[in-house]
Amino acid sequence: TDYQTIVTAARGRVGWITLNRPEALNALNVQVMRDVVDAAEAFDADAGIGAIVVTGSDRAFAAGADIKEMEALSGSEMLMGDHFGGWARFAAVRTPVIAAVSGYALGGGCELAMMCDIILAADTATFGQPEIGLGVIPGMGGTQRLTRAVGSFKAAELILTGRHFGAEEAERAGLVSRVVPAADLLDDAQRTAEAIAAKSLPSLYAATEALDVALESTLAEGLRYEKHAFAGLFDTADQKEGMAAFREKRAPGFTHR
Ligand code: HXC
């Protein structure tokens, strides 16, 4: 497929999406949204892919939504055009998605990372929700997902000041899964994604959806969801294979069914 703003590749069972708008530090315009959403949905529909990595360049994961593109829009154009609506489709992808963040992950870039299941950060990464300095607020989920990730007082301080913060602070706050040396980021992301992609796809789907439910529901609703999702996996071939392999002291050969 000819994407204009990203480069895609399949490495084994891992699908890679690399943002490629270096002249704008990977700022997320409408074309980037279309390309990323299309690529992620294509990988999601491919049973040969068991994990997706989204990354940018050394200098920038993404420096935010494209300020120059949205500057002149009216409120009603923003709302009625559903300017950022496509991102909901990206967030709904069931295949586990790893954000491999190096450099700037600001505004919509930080929000894109938070739509992923796992955030791996280079020790040089810089995060922030600087929208308040532009006279607006985070608009791709930041006020909601950052609050769930780091708690309300930490999120309020970050969103109201708009200050940048580093990978170490992000990890301490619970915004990133793991910090790795910058030089190892892409290899680590591939290894992590391979380890995930080797698991049974039905169980991965059930896990990513149950993790989403945890953020969206009460404990009682979430536990009820988990009970049914767990039971449903006992109708998969891979559950029988995984448990037989344990009993027979061998590695499982999952067929993703
Ligand atoms: C459009 C951007 C951009 C952005 C960088 N560029 N960020 N263009 N939108 N978000 C462009 C610059 O204009 C410049 O192009 C080129 O990328 C390189 O950027 P510089 O500023 O020259 O680089 P540097 O001095 O190293 O500073 C890097 C930076 C700074 C600290 C990341 O670019 C910056 O502060 N960017 C904006 C960050 C931000 O506010 N993000 C939040 C956006 S709002 P030219 O051609 O001009 O030289 C948002 C809302 C999300 O994300 C919700 C939407 C509903």
PDB file of C-alpha atoms and ligand atoms in Angstrom:
ATOM      1  CA  THR A   1       0.000   0.000   0.000  1.00  0.00           C
ATOM      2  CA  ASP A   2       1.289   3.498  -0.680  1.00  0.00           C
ATOM      3  CA  TYR A   3       1.300   5.418   2.550  1.00  0.00           C
ATOM      4  CA  GLN A   4       2.452   9.034   2.375  1.00  0.00           C
ATOM      5  CA  THR A   5       3.576   9.686   5.923  1.00  0.00           C
ATOM      6  CA  ILE A   6       4.582   6.322   7.375  1.00  0.00           C
ATOM      7  CA  VAL A   7       6.738   3.327   6.515  1.00  0.00           C
ATOM      8  CA  THR A   8       5.417  -0.147   7.309  1.00  0.00           C
ATOM      9  CA  ALA A   9       7.165  -3.502   7.526  1.00  0.00           C
ATOM     10  CA  ALA A  10       6.451  -7.013   8.796  1.00  0.00           C
ATOM     11  CA  ARG A  11       9.331  -8.623  10.717  1.00  0.00           C
ATOM     12  CA  GLY A  12       8.216 -12.148  11.500  1.00  0.00           C
ATOM     13  CA  ARG A  13       4.867 -11.857  13.293  1.00  0.00           C
ATOM     14  CA  VAL A  14       5.549  -8.214  14.225  1.00  0.00           C
ATOM     15  CA  GLY A  15       4.050  -5.340  12.211  1.00  0.00           C
ATOM     16  CA  TRP A  16       6.016  -2.081  12.268  1.00  0.00           C
ATOM     17  CA  ILE A  17       4.587   1.389  11.691  1.00  0.00           C
ATOM     18  CA  THR A  18       7.256   4.107  11.517  1.00  0.00           C
ATOM     19  CA  LEU A  19       6.060   7.709  11.405  1.00  0.00           C
ATOM     20  CA  ASN A  20       7.952   9.506   8.648  1.00  0.00           C
ATOM     21  CA  ARG A  21       7.342  13.271   8.493  1.00  0.00           C
ATOM     22  CA  PRO A  22      10.813  14.392   9.575  1.00  0.00           C
ATOM     23  CA  GLU A  23      10.300  17.987   8.356  1.00  0.00           C
ATOM     24  CA  ALA A  24       7.574  18.434  10.992  1.00  0.00           C
ATOM     25  CA  LEU A  25       8.946  16.163  13.756  1.00  0.00           C
ATOM     26  CA  ASN A  26       6.185  13.677  12.849  1.00  0.00           C
ATOM     27  CA  ALA A  27       3.408  16.147  13.685  1.00  0.00           C
ATOM     28  CA  LEU A  28       0.102  14.301  13.370  1.00  0.00           C
ATOM     29  CA  ASN A  29      -1.911  15.814  10.534  1.00  0.00           C
ATOM     30  CA  VAL A  30      -5.001  14.217   9.021  1.00  0.00           C
ATOM     31  CA  GLN A  31      -2.931  12.266   6.489  1.00  0.00           C
ATOM     32  CA  VAL A  32      -0.782  10.737   9.263  1.00  0.00           C
ATOM     33  CA  MET A  33      -3.949   9.737  11.105  1.00  0.00           C
ATOM     34  CA  ARG A  34      -5.361   8.070   7.979  1.00  0.00           C
ATOM     35  CA  ASP A  35      -2.110   6.254   7.238  1.00  0.00           C
ATOM     36  CA  VAL A  36      -1.552   5.036  10.807  1.00  0.00           C
ATOM     37  CA  VAL A  37      -5.165   3.928  11.225  1.00  0.00           C
ATOM     38  CA  ASP A  38      -5.206   2.098   7.862  1.00  0.00           C
ATOM     39  CA  ALA A  39      -1.889   0.360   8.568  1.00  0.00           C
ATOM     40  CA  ALA A  40      -2.894  -0.631  12.103  1.00  0.00           C
ATOM     41  CA  GLU A  41      -6.247  -2.018  10.921  1.00  0.00           C
ATOM     42  CA  ALA A  42      -4.539  -3.956   8.102  1.00  0.00           C
ATOM     43  CA  PHE A  43      -2.125  -5.546  10.601  1.00  0.00           C
ATOM     44  CA  ASP A  44      -5.042  -6.179  12.982  1.00  0.00           C
ATOM     45  CA  ALA A  45      -6.902  -8.083  10.251  1.00  0.00           C
ATOM     46  CA  ASP A  46      -3.820 -10.219   9.433  1.00  0.00           C
ATOM     47  CA  ALA A  47      -3.594 -13.431  11.491  1.00  0.00           C
ATOM     48  CA  GLY A  48       0.099 -13.544  10.560  1.00  0.00           C
ATOM     49  CA  ILE A  49       0.687 -10.501  12.798  1.00  0.00           C
ATOM     50  CA  GLY A  50       0.574 -10.932  16.590  1.00  0.00           C
ATOM     51  CA  ALA A  51       1.941  -7.583  17.763  1.00  0.00           C
ATOM     52  CA  ILE A  52       2.394  -4.093  16.327  1.00  0.00           C
ATOM     53  CA  VAL A  53       5.152  -1.569  17.058  1.00  0.00           C
ATOM     54  CA  VAL A  54       4.591   2.148  16.448  1.00  0.00           C
ATOM     55  CA  THR A  55       7.692   4.320  16.440  1.00  0.00           C
ATOM     56  CA  GLY A  56       9.085   7.590  15.097  1.00  0.00           C
ATOM     57  CA  SER A  57      12.649   8.812  14.664  1.00  0.00           C
ATOM     58  CA  ASP A  58      15.477   9.262  17.181  1.00  0.00           C
ATOM     59  CA  ARG A  59      14.519  12.939  17.440  1.00  0.00           C
ATOM     60  CA  ALA A  60      10.740  12.651  17.626  1.00  0.00           C
ATOM     61  CA  PHE A  61       8.107  10.000  18.216  1.00  0.00           C
ATOM     62  CA  ALA A  62       5.639  12.797  17.369  1.00  0.00           C
ATOM     63  CA  ALA A  63       5.718  16.491  18.376  1.00  0.00           C
ATOM     64  CA  GLY A  64       1.931  16.677  18.603  1.00  0.00           C
ATOM     65  CA  ALA A  65      -1.055  17.301  16.419  1.00  0.00           C
ATOM     66  CA  ASP A  66      -0.146  19.490  13.435  1.00  0.00           C
ATOM     67  CA  ILE A  67      -0.532  23.007  14.803  1.00  0.00           C
ATOM     68  CA  LYS A  68      -0.324  24.659  11.361  1.00  0.00           C
ATOM     69  CA  GLU A  69      -3.102  22.420  10.003  1.00  0.00           C
ATOM     70  CA  MET A  70      -5.563  23.036  12.850  1.00  0.00           C
ATOM     71  CA  GLU A  71      -4.766  26.679  13.682  1.00  0.00           C
ATOM     72  CA  ALA A  72      -7.447  28.253  11.460  1.00  0.00           C
ATOM     73  CA  LEU A  73     -10.248  25.772  12.155  1.00  0.00           C
ATOM     74  CA  SER A  74     -13.417  26.944  13.890  1.00  0.00           C
ATOM     75  CA  GLY A  75     -14.866  25.041  16.802  1.00  0.00           C
ATOM     76  CA  SER A  76     -17.740  23.822  14.695  1.00  0.00           C
ATOM     77  CA  GLU A  77     -15.377  22.630  11.940  1.00  0.00           C
ATOM     78  CA  MET A  78     -13.342  20.772  14.562  1.00  0.00           C
ATOM     79  CA  LEU A  79     -16.464  19.160  15.991  1.00  0.00           C
ATOM     80  CA  MET A  80     -18.510  18.492  12.855  1.00  0.00           C
ATOM     81  CA  GLY A  81     -15.477  17.367  10.827  1.00  0.00           C
ATOM     82  CA  ASP A  82     -14.586  15.028  13.698  1.00  0.00           C
ATOM     83  CA  HIS A  83     -11.042  16.203  13.070  1.00  0.00           C
ATOM     84  CA  PHE A  84      -9.311  13.583  15.234  1.00  0.00           C
ATOM     85  CA  GLY A  85     -12.085  10.970  15.149  1.00  0.00           C
ATOM     86  CA  GLY A  86     -10.027   8.388  13.255  1.00  0.00           C
ATOM     87  CA  TRP A  87      -7.786   7.876  16.255  1.00  0.00           C
ATOM     88  CA  ALA A  88     -10.595   6.050  18.065  1.00  0.00           C
ATOM     89  CA  ARG A  89     -10.197   3.311  15.457  1.00  0.00           C
ATOM     90  CA  PHE A  90      -6.487   3.079  16.224  1.00  0.00           C
ATOM     91  CA  ALA A  91      -7.193   2.806  19.961  1.00  0.00           C
ATOM     92  CA  ALA A  92      -9.696   0.000  19.255  1.00  0.00           C
ATOM     93  CA  VAL A  93      -7.145  -2.279  17.557  1.00  0.00           C
ATOM     94  CA  ARG A  94      -7.167  -5.655  19.357  1.00  0.00           C
ATOM     95  CA  THR A  95      -3.644  -6.768  18.427  1.00  0.00           C
ATOM     96  CA  PRO A  96      -1.235  -5.650  21.181  1.00  0.00           C
ATOM     97  CA  VAL A  97       0.442  -2.363  20.203  1.00  0.00           C
ATOM     98  CA  ILE A  98       3.792  -1.221  21.574  1.00  0.00           C
ATOM     99  CA  ALA A  99       4.805   2.454  21.337  1.00  0.00           C
ATOM    100  CA  ALA A 100       8.594   2.672  21.025  1.00  0.00           C
ATOM    101  CA  VAL A 101       9.253   6.293  21.996  1.00  0.00           C
ATOM    102  CA  SER A 102      12.469   8.164  21.309  1.00  0.00           C
ATOM    103  CA  GLY A 103      12.776  11.961  21.359  1.00  0.00           C
ATOM    104  CA  TYR A 104       9.690  14.158  21.615  1.00  0.00           C
ATOM    105  CA  ALA A 105       6.301  12.652  22.490  1.00  0.00           C
ATOM    106  CA  LEU A 106       4.382  15.891  22.988  1.00  0.00           C
ATOM    107  CA  GLY A 107       0.678  16.691  22.894  1.00  0.00           C
ATOM    108  CA  GLY A 108      -0.965  14.349  20.421  1.00  0.00           C
ATOM    109  CA  GLY A 109       2.316  12.386  20.318  1.00  0.00           C
ATOM    110  CA  CYS A 110       2.067  11.593  24.018  1.00  0.00           C
ATOM    111  CA  GLU A 111      -1.629  10.855  23.505  1.00  0.00           C
ATOM    112  CA  LEU A 112      -0.852   8.488  20.610  1.00  0.00           C
ATOM    113  CA  ALA A 113       1.589   6.615  22.864  1.00  0.00           C
ATOM    114  CA  MET A 114      -1.137   6.377  25.520  1.00  0.00           C
ATOM    115  CA  MET A 115      -3.509   4.750  22.983  1.00  0.00           C
ATOM    116  CA  CYS A 116      -1.009   1.872  22.755  1.00  0.00           C
ATOM    117  CA  ASP A 117      -0.949  -1.075  25.173  1.00  0.00           C
ATOM    118  CA  ILE A 118       2.724  -0.798  26.160  1.00  0.00           C
ATOM    119  CA  ILE A 119       5.042   2.246  26.117  1.00  0.00           C
ATOM    120  CA  LEU A 120       8.777   1.551  25.815  1.00  0.00           C
ATOM    121  CA  ALA A 121      10.796   4.750  26.186  1.00  0.00           C
ATOM    122  CA  ALA A 122      14.371   5.521  25.235  1.00  0.00           C
ATOM    123  CA  ASP A 123      16.200   7.136  28.153  1.00  0.00           C
ATOM    124  CA  THR A 124      16.382  10.268  25.967  1.00  0.00           C
ATOM    125  CA  ALA A 125      12.608  10.520  25.405  1.00  0.00           C
ATOM    126  CA  THR A 126      10.773  13.737  26.305  1.00  0.00           C
ATOM    127  CA  PHE A 127       7.083  13.668  27.142  1.00  0.00           C
ATOM    128  CA  GLY A 128       4.613  16.492  27.687  1.00  0.00           C
ATOM    129  CA  GLN A 129       1.098  17.807  27.199  1.00  0.00           C
ATOM    130  CA  PRO A 130       1.994  21.397  26.191  1.00  0.00           C
ATOM    131  CA  GLU A 131      -1.424  22.317  24.743  1.00  0.00           C
ATOM    132  CA  ILE A 132      -2.216  24.724  27.575  1.00  0.00           C
ATOM    133  CA  GLY A 133       0.548  26.985  26.200  1.00  0.00           C
ATOM    134  CA  LEU A 134      -1.307  27.139  22.874  1.00  0.00           C
ATOM    135  CA  GLY A 135      -4.542  28.252  24.507  1.00  0.00           C
ATOM    136  CA  VAL A 136      -6.185  24.836  24.297  1.00  0.00           C
ATOM    137  CA  ILE A 137      -6.178  21.523  26.180  1.00  0.00           C
ATOM    138  CA  PRO A 138      -5.184  17.979  25.194  1.00  0.00           C
ATOM    139  CA  GLY A 139      -7.716  16.779  22.599  1.00  0.00           C
ATOM    140  CA  MET A 140      -6.729  13.232  21.672  1.00  0.00           C
ATOM    141  CA  GLY A 141      -7.493  11.699  25.059  1.00  0.00           C
ATOM    142  CA  GLY A 142      -4.782  13.257  27.227  1.00  0.00           C
ATOM    143  CA  THR A 143      -6.981  14.634  29.990  1.00  0.00           C
ATOM    144  CA  GLN A 144      -8.552  11.196  30.410  1.00  0.00           C
ATOM    145  CA  ARG A 145      -5.785   8.671  29.678  1.00  0.00           C
ATOM    146  CA  LEU A 146      -2.995  10.578  31.452  1.00  0.00           C
ATOM    147  CA  THR A 147      -5.176  10.879  34.553  1.00  0.00           C
ATOM    148  CA  ARG A 148      -5.854   7.136  34.529  1.00  0.00           C
ATOM    149  CA  ALA A 149      -2.142   6.402  33.964  1.00  0.00           C
ATOM    150  CA  VAL A 150      -0.556   8.664  36.584  1.00  0.00           C
ATOM    151  CA  GLY A 151      -3.362   9.799  38.908  1.00  0.00           C
ATOM    152  CA  SER A 152      -5.218  13.078  39.121  1.00  0.00           C
ATOM    153  CA  PHE A 153      -2.694  15.295  40.947  1.00  0.00           C
ATOM    154  CA  LYS A 154       0.274  14.335  38.768  1.00  0.00           C
ATOM    155  CA  ALA A 155      -1.848  14.692  35.609  1.00  0.00           C
ATOM    156  CA  ALA A 156      -3.165  18.089  36.711  1.00  0.00           C
ATOM    157  CA  GLU A 157       0.338  19.432  37.331  1.00  0.00           C
ATOM    158  CA  LEU A 158       1.542  18.207  33.925  1.00  0.00           C
ATOM    159  CA  ILE A 159      -1.511  19.406  31.960  1.00  0.00           C
ATOM    160  CA  LEU A 160      -1.834  22.798  33.697  1.00  0.00           C
ATOM    161  CA  THR A 161       1.856  23.708  33.384  1.00  0.00           C
ATOM    162  CA  GLY A 162       2.410  21.999  30.026  1.00  0.00           C
ATOM    163  CA  ARG A 163       5.997  21.286  31.058  1.00  0.00           C
ATOM    164  CA  HIS A 164       8.172  18.695  29.345  1.00  0.00           C
ATOM    165  CA  PHE A 165       9.367  15.722  31.405  1.00  0.00           C
ATOM    166  CA  GLY A 166      11.863  12.953  30.816  1.00  0.00           C
ATOM    167  CA  ALA A 167      11.659   9.179  30.514  1.00  0.00           C
ATOM    168  CA  GLU A 168      12.751   8.577  34.107  1.00  0.00           C
ATOM    169  CA  GLU A 169       9.993  10.780  35.544  1.00  0.00           C
ATOM    170  CA  ALA A 170       7.503   9.208  33.136  1.00  0.00           C
ATOM    171  CA  GLU A 171       8.449   5.741  34.362  1.00  0.00           C
ATOM    172  CA  ARG A 172       8.258   6.757  38.031  1.00  0.00           C
ATOM    173  CA  ALA A 173       4.781   8.199  37.407  1.00  0.00           C
ATOM    174  CA  GLY A 174       3.569   5.045  35.650  1.00  0.00           C
ATOM    175  CA  LEU A 175       3.289   6.567  32.177  1.00  0.00           C
ATOM    176  CA  VAL A 176       5.819   4.201  30.595  1.00  0.00           C
ATOM    177  CA  SER A 177       6.170   0.432  30.877  1.00  0.00           C
ATOM    178  CA  ARG A 178       9.975   0.388  30.750  1.00  0.00           C
ATOM    179  CA  VAL A 179      12.928   2.699  29.972  1.00  0.00           C
ATOM    180  CA  VAL A 180      15.759   1.352  27.808  1.00  0.00           C
ATOM    181  CA  PRO A 181      19.037   2.850  26.534  1.00  0.00           C
ATOM    182  CA  ALA A 182      18.255   4.795  23.336  1.00  0.00           C
ATOM    183  CA  ALA A 183      20.568   2.622  21.227  1.00  0.00           C
ATOM    184  CA  ASP A 184      18.633  -0.526  22.237  1.00  0.00           C
ATOM    185  CA  LEU A 185      15.095   0.825  21.776  1.00  0.00           C
ATOM    186  CA  LEU A 186      14.172  -0.725  18.418  1.00  0.00           C
ATOM    187  CA  ASP A 187      15.815  -4.102  19.134  1.00  0.00           C
ATOM    188  CA  ASP A 188      14.111  -4.221  22.517  1.00  0.00           C
ATOM    189  CA  ALA A 189      10.758  -3.335  20.927  1.00  0.00           C
ATOM    190  CA  GLN A 190      11.165  -6.122  18.344  1.00  0.00           C
ATOM    191  CA  ARG A 191      12.150  -8.659  21.035  1.00  0.00           C
ATOM    192  CA  THR A 192       9.266  -7.626  23.285  1.00  0.00           C
ATOM    193  CA  ALA A 193       6.817  -7.724  20.368  1.00  0.00           C
ATOM    194  CA  GLU A 194       8.093 -11.163  19.262  1.00  0.00           C
ATOM    195  CA  ALA A 195       7.602 -12.539  22.775  1.00  0.00           C
ATOM    196  CA  ILE A 196       4.008 -11.300  22.705  1.00  0.00           C
ATOM    197  CA  ALA A 197       3.322 -12.367  19.101  1.00  0.00           C
ATOM    198  CA  ALA A 198       4.381 -15.938  19.906  1.00  0.00           C
ATOM    199  CA  LYS A 199       1.365 -16.258  22.229  1.00  0.00           C
ATOM    200  CA  SER A 200      -2.091 -17.351  21.080  1.00  0.00           C
ATOM    201  CA  LEU A 201      -3.883 -14.509  19.249  1.00  0.00           C
ATOM    202  CA  PRO A 202      -7.310 -15.206  20.813  1.00  0.00           C
ATOM    203  CA  SER A 203      -5.780 -14.883  24.281  1.00  0.00           C
ATOM    204  CA  LEU A 204      -3.953 -11.684  23.275  1.00  0.00           C
ATOM    205  CA  TYR A 205      -7.226 -10.185  21.998  1.00  0.00           C
ATOM    206  CA  ALA A 206      -8.991 -11.172  25.202  1.00  0.00           C
ATOM    207  CA  ALA A 207      -6.207  -9.626  27.267  1.00  0.00           C
ATOM    208  CA  THR A 208      -6.078  -6.268  25.435  1.00  0.00           C
ATOM    209  CA  GLU A 209      -9.855  -5.955  25.584  1.00  0.00           C
ATOM    210  CA  ALA A 210     -10.010  -6.888  29.271  1.00  0.00           C
ATOM    211  CA  LEU A 211      -7.263  -4.343  30.013  1.00  0.00           C
ATOM    212  CA  ASP A 212      -9.345  -1.693  28.230  1.00  0.00           C
ATOM    213  CA  VAL A 213     -12.419  -2.677  30.232  1.00  0.00           C
ATOM    214  CA  ALA A 214     -10.387  -2.178  33.426  1.00  0.00           C
ATOM    215  CA  LEU A 215     -10.013   1.514  32.531  1.00  0.00           C
ATOM    216  CA  GLU A 216     -13.619   1.972  31.459  1.00  0.00           C
ATOM    217  CA  SER A 217     -15.754   0.189  34.044  1.00  0.00           C
ATOM    218  CA  THR A 218     -16.382  -0.406  37.706  1.00  0.00           C
ATOM    219  CA  LEU A 219     -14.543  -3.274  39.407  1.00  0.00           C
ATOM    220  CA  ALA A 220     -17.706  -5.397  39.486  1.00  0.00           C
ATOM    221  CA  GLU A 221     -18.380  -4.881  35.769  1.00  0.00           C
ATOM    222  CA  GLY A 222     -14.738  -5.564  34.944  1.00  0.00           C
ATOM    223  CA  LEU A 223     -14.674  -8.793  36.936  1.00  0.00           C
ATOM    224  CA  ARG A 224     -17.848  -9.977  35.215  1.00  0.00           C
ATOM    225  CA  TYR A 225     -16.277  -9.192  31.835  1.00  0.00           C
ATOM    226  CA  GLU A 226     -13.126 -11.101  32.800  1.00  0.00           C
ATOM    227  CA  LYS A 227     -15.110 -14.159  33.922  1.00  0.00           C
ATOM    228  CA  HIS A 228     -16.746 -14.456  30.476  1.00  0.00           C
ATOM    229  CA  ALA A 229     -13.637 -13.602  28.470  1.00  0.00           C
ATOM    230  CA  PHE A 230     -11.677 -16.223  30.456  1.00  0.00           C
ATOM    231  CA  ALA A 231     -14.362 -18.877  29.955  1.00  0.00           C
ATOM    232  CA  GLY A 232     -14.574 -18.095  26.224  1.00  0.00           C
ATOM    233  CA  LEU A 233     -10.913 -18.993  25.749  1.00  0.00           C
ATOM    234  CA  PHE A 234     -11.661 -22.588  26.810  1.00  0.00           C
ATOM    235  CA  ASP A 235     -13.376 -23.000  23.421  1.00  0.00           C
ATOM    236  CA  THR A 236     -10.147 -22.242  21.532  1.00  0.00           C
ATOM    237  CA  ALA A 237      -7.832 -24.900  20.116  1.00  0.00           C
ATOM    238  CA  ASP A 238      -4.916 -22.942  21.572  1.00  0.00           C
ATOM    239  CA  GLN A 239      -6.149 -23.325  25.161  1.00  0.00           C
ATOM    240  CA  LYS A 240      -6.201 -27.125  24.736  1.00  0.00           C
ATOM    241  CA  GLU A 241      -2.772 -26.988  23.064  1.00  0.00           C
ATOM    242  CA  GLY A 242      -1.271 -24.630  25.687  1.00  0.00           C
ATOM    243  CA  MET A 243      -2.386 -26.768  28.617  1.00  0.00           C
ATOM    244  CA  ALA A 244      -1.471 -30.076  26.894  1.00  0.00           C
ATOM    245  CA  ALA A 245       1.994 -28.670  26.175  1.00  0.00           C
ATOM    246  CA  PHE A 246       2.405 -27.792  29.850  1.00  0.00           C
ATOM    247  CA  ARG A 247       1.387 -31.295  30.926  1.00  0.00           C
ATOM    248  CA  GLU A 248       3.676 -32.895  28.328  1.00  0.00           C
ATOM    249  CA  LYS A 249       6.567 -30.584  29.292  1.00  0.00           C
ATOM    250  CA  ARG A 250       7.024 -29.152  25.761  1.00  0.00           C
ATOM    251  CA  ALA A 251       6.638 -25.799  24.026  1.00  0.00           C
ATOM    252  CA  PRO A 252       3.104 -25.074  22.738  1.00  0.00           C
ATOM    253  CA  GLY A 253       2.462 -24.900  18.990  1.00  0.00           C
ATOM    254  CA  PHE A 254      -0.274 -22.300  18.805  1.00  0.00           C
ATOM    255  CA  THR A 255      -2.436 -22.092  15.670  1.00  0.00           C
ATOM    256  CA  HIS A 256      -4.150 -18.851  16.718  1.00  0.00           C
ATOM    257  CA  ARG A 257      -7.580 -20.442  16.694  1.00  0.00           C
TER     258      ARG A 257
HETATM  259  C1  HXC B   1       3.344  21.458  13.266  1.00  0.00           C
HETATM  260  C2  HXC B   1       5.501  21.249  14.015  1.00  0.00           C
HETATM  261  C3  HXC B   1       5.050  20.753  15.256  1.00  0.00           C
HETATM  262  C4  HXC B   1       3.643  20.597  15.447  1.00  0.00           C
HETATM  263  C5  HXC B   1       7.184  20.824  15.318  1.00  0.00           C
HETATM  264  N1  HXC B   1       6.834  21.284  14.093  1.00  0.00           N
HETATM  265  N2  HXC B   1       6.119  20.511  16.038  1.00  0.00           N
HETATM  266  N3  HXC B   1       4.652  21.605  13.047  1.00  0.00           N
HETATM  267  N4  HXC B   1       2.841  20.980  14.424  1.00  0.00           N
HETATM  268  N5  HXC B   1       3.109  20.102  16.567  1.00  0.00           N
HETATM  269  C6  HXC B   1       7.717  21.742  13.022  1.00  0.00           C
HETATM  270  C7  HXC B   1       8.284  23.123  13.301  1.00  0.00           C
HETATM  271  O1  HXC B   1       7.372  24.099  12.943  1.00  0.00           O
HETATM  272  C8  HXC B   1       9.515  23.116  12.423  1.00  0.00           C
HETATM  273  O2  HXC B   1       9.174  23.346  11.066  1.00  0.00           O
HETATM  274  C9  HXC B   1       9.998  21.678  12.499  1.00  0.00           C
HETATM  275  O3  HXC B   1       8.865  20.913  12.934  1.00  0.00           O
HETATM  276  C10 HXC B   1      11.101  21.484  13.523  1.00  0.00           C
HETATM  277  O4  HXC B   1      10.677  22.021  14.762  1.00  0.00           O
HETATM  278  P1  HXC B   1      11.506  23.116  15.588  1.00  0.00           P
HETATM  279  O5  HXC B   1      10.551  23.801  16.480  1.00  0.00           O
HETATM  280  O6  HXC B   1      12.329  23.961  14.654  1.00  0.00           O
HETATM  281  O7  HXC B   1      12.497  22.173  16.399  1.00  0.00           O
HETATM  282  P2  HXC B   1      13.120  22.438  17.869  1.00  0.00           P
HETATM  283  O8  HXC B   1      13.567  23.872  17.989  1.00  0.00           O
HETATM  284  O9  HXC B   1      14.131  21.357  18.060  1.00  0.00           O
HETATM  285  O10 HXC B   1      11.916  22.243  18.883  1.00  0.00           O
HETATM  286  C11 HXC B   1      11.263  20.981  18.987  1.00  0.00           C
HETATM  287  C12 HXC B   1       9.938  21.123  19.765  1.00  0.00           C
HETATM  288  C13 HXC B   1       9.079  22.228  19.138  1.00  0.00           C
HETATM  289  C14 HXC B   1      10.242  21.456  21.249  1.00  0.00           C
HETATM  290  C15 HXC B   1       9.259  19.743  19.723  1.00  0.00           C
HETATM  291  O11 HXC B   1       8.976  21.965  17.725  1.00  0.00           O
HETATM  292  C16 HXC B   1       7.706  22.288  19.699  1.00  0.00           C
HETATM  293  O12 HXC B   1       7.493  22.801  20.789  1.00  0.00           O
HETATM  294  N6  HXC B   1       6.719  21.808  18.915  1.00  0.00           N
HETATM  295  C17 HXC B   1       5.302  21.903  19.277  1.00  0.00           C
HETATM  296  C18 HXC B   1       4.965  20.965  20.415  1.00  0.00           C
HETATM  297  C19 HXC B   1       3.499  21.119  20.804  1.00  0.00           C
HETATM  298  O13 HXC B   1       3.052  22.184  21.218  1.00  0.00           O
HETATM  299  N7  HXC B   1       2.756  20.045  20.644  1.00  0.00           N
HETATM  300  C20 HXC B   1       1.344  20.032  20.970  1.00  0.00           C
HETATM  301  C21 HXC B   1       0.573  20.355  19.727  1.00  0.00           C
HETATM  302  S1  HXC B   1      -1.155  20.522  20.082  1.00  0.00           S
HETATM  303  P3  HXC B   1       9.438  24.766  10.322  1.00  0.00           P
HETATM  304  O14 HXC B   1       9.090  24.454   8.914  1.00  0.00           O
HETATM  305  O15 HXC B   1       8.500  25.718  10.971  1.00  0.00           O
HETATM  306  O16 HXC B   1      10.881  25.101  10.579  1.00  0.00           O
HETATM  307  C22 HXC B   1      -1.698  18.978  20.196  1.00  0.00           C
HETATM  308  C23 HXC B   1      -3.154  18.842  20.458  1.00  0.00           C
HETATM  309  C24 HXC B   1      -3.548  17.405  20.452  1.00  0.00           C
HETATM  310  O17 HXC B   1      -1.012  18.015  20.058  1.00  0.00           O
HETATM  311  C25 HXC B   1      -5.004  17.267  20.462  1.00  0.00           C
HETATM  312  C26 HXC B   1      -5.627  17.563  19.176  1.00  0.00           C
HETATM  313  C27 HXC B   1      -7.094  17.673  19.259  1.00  0.00           C
END
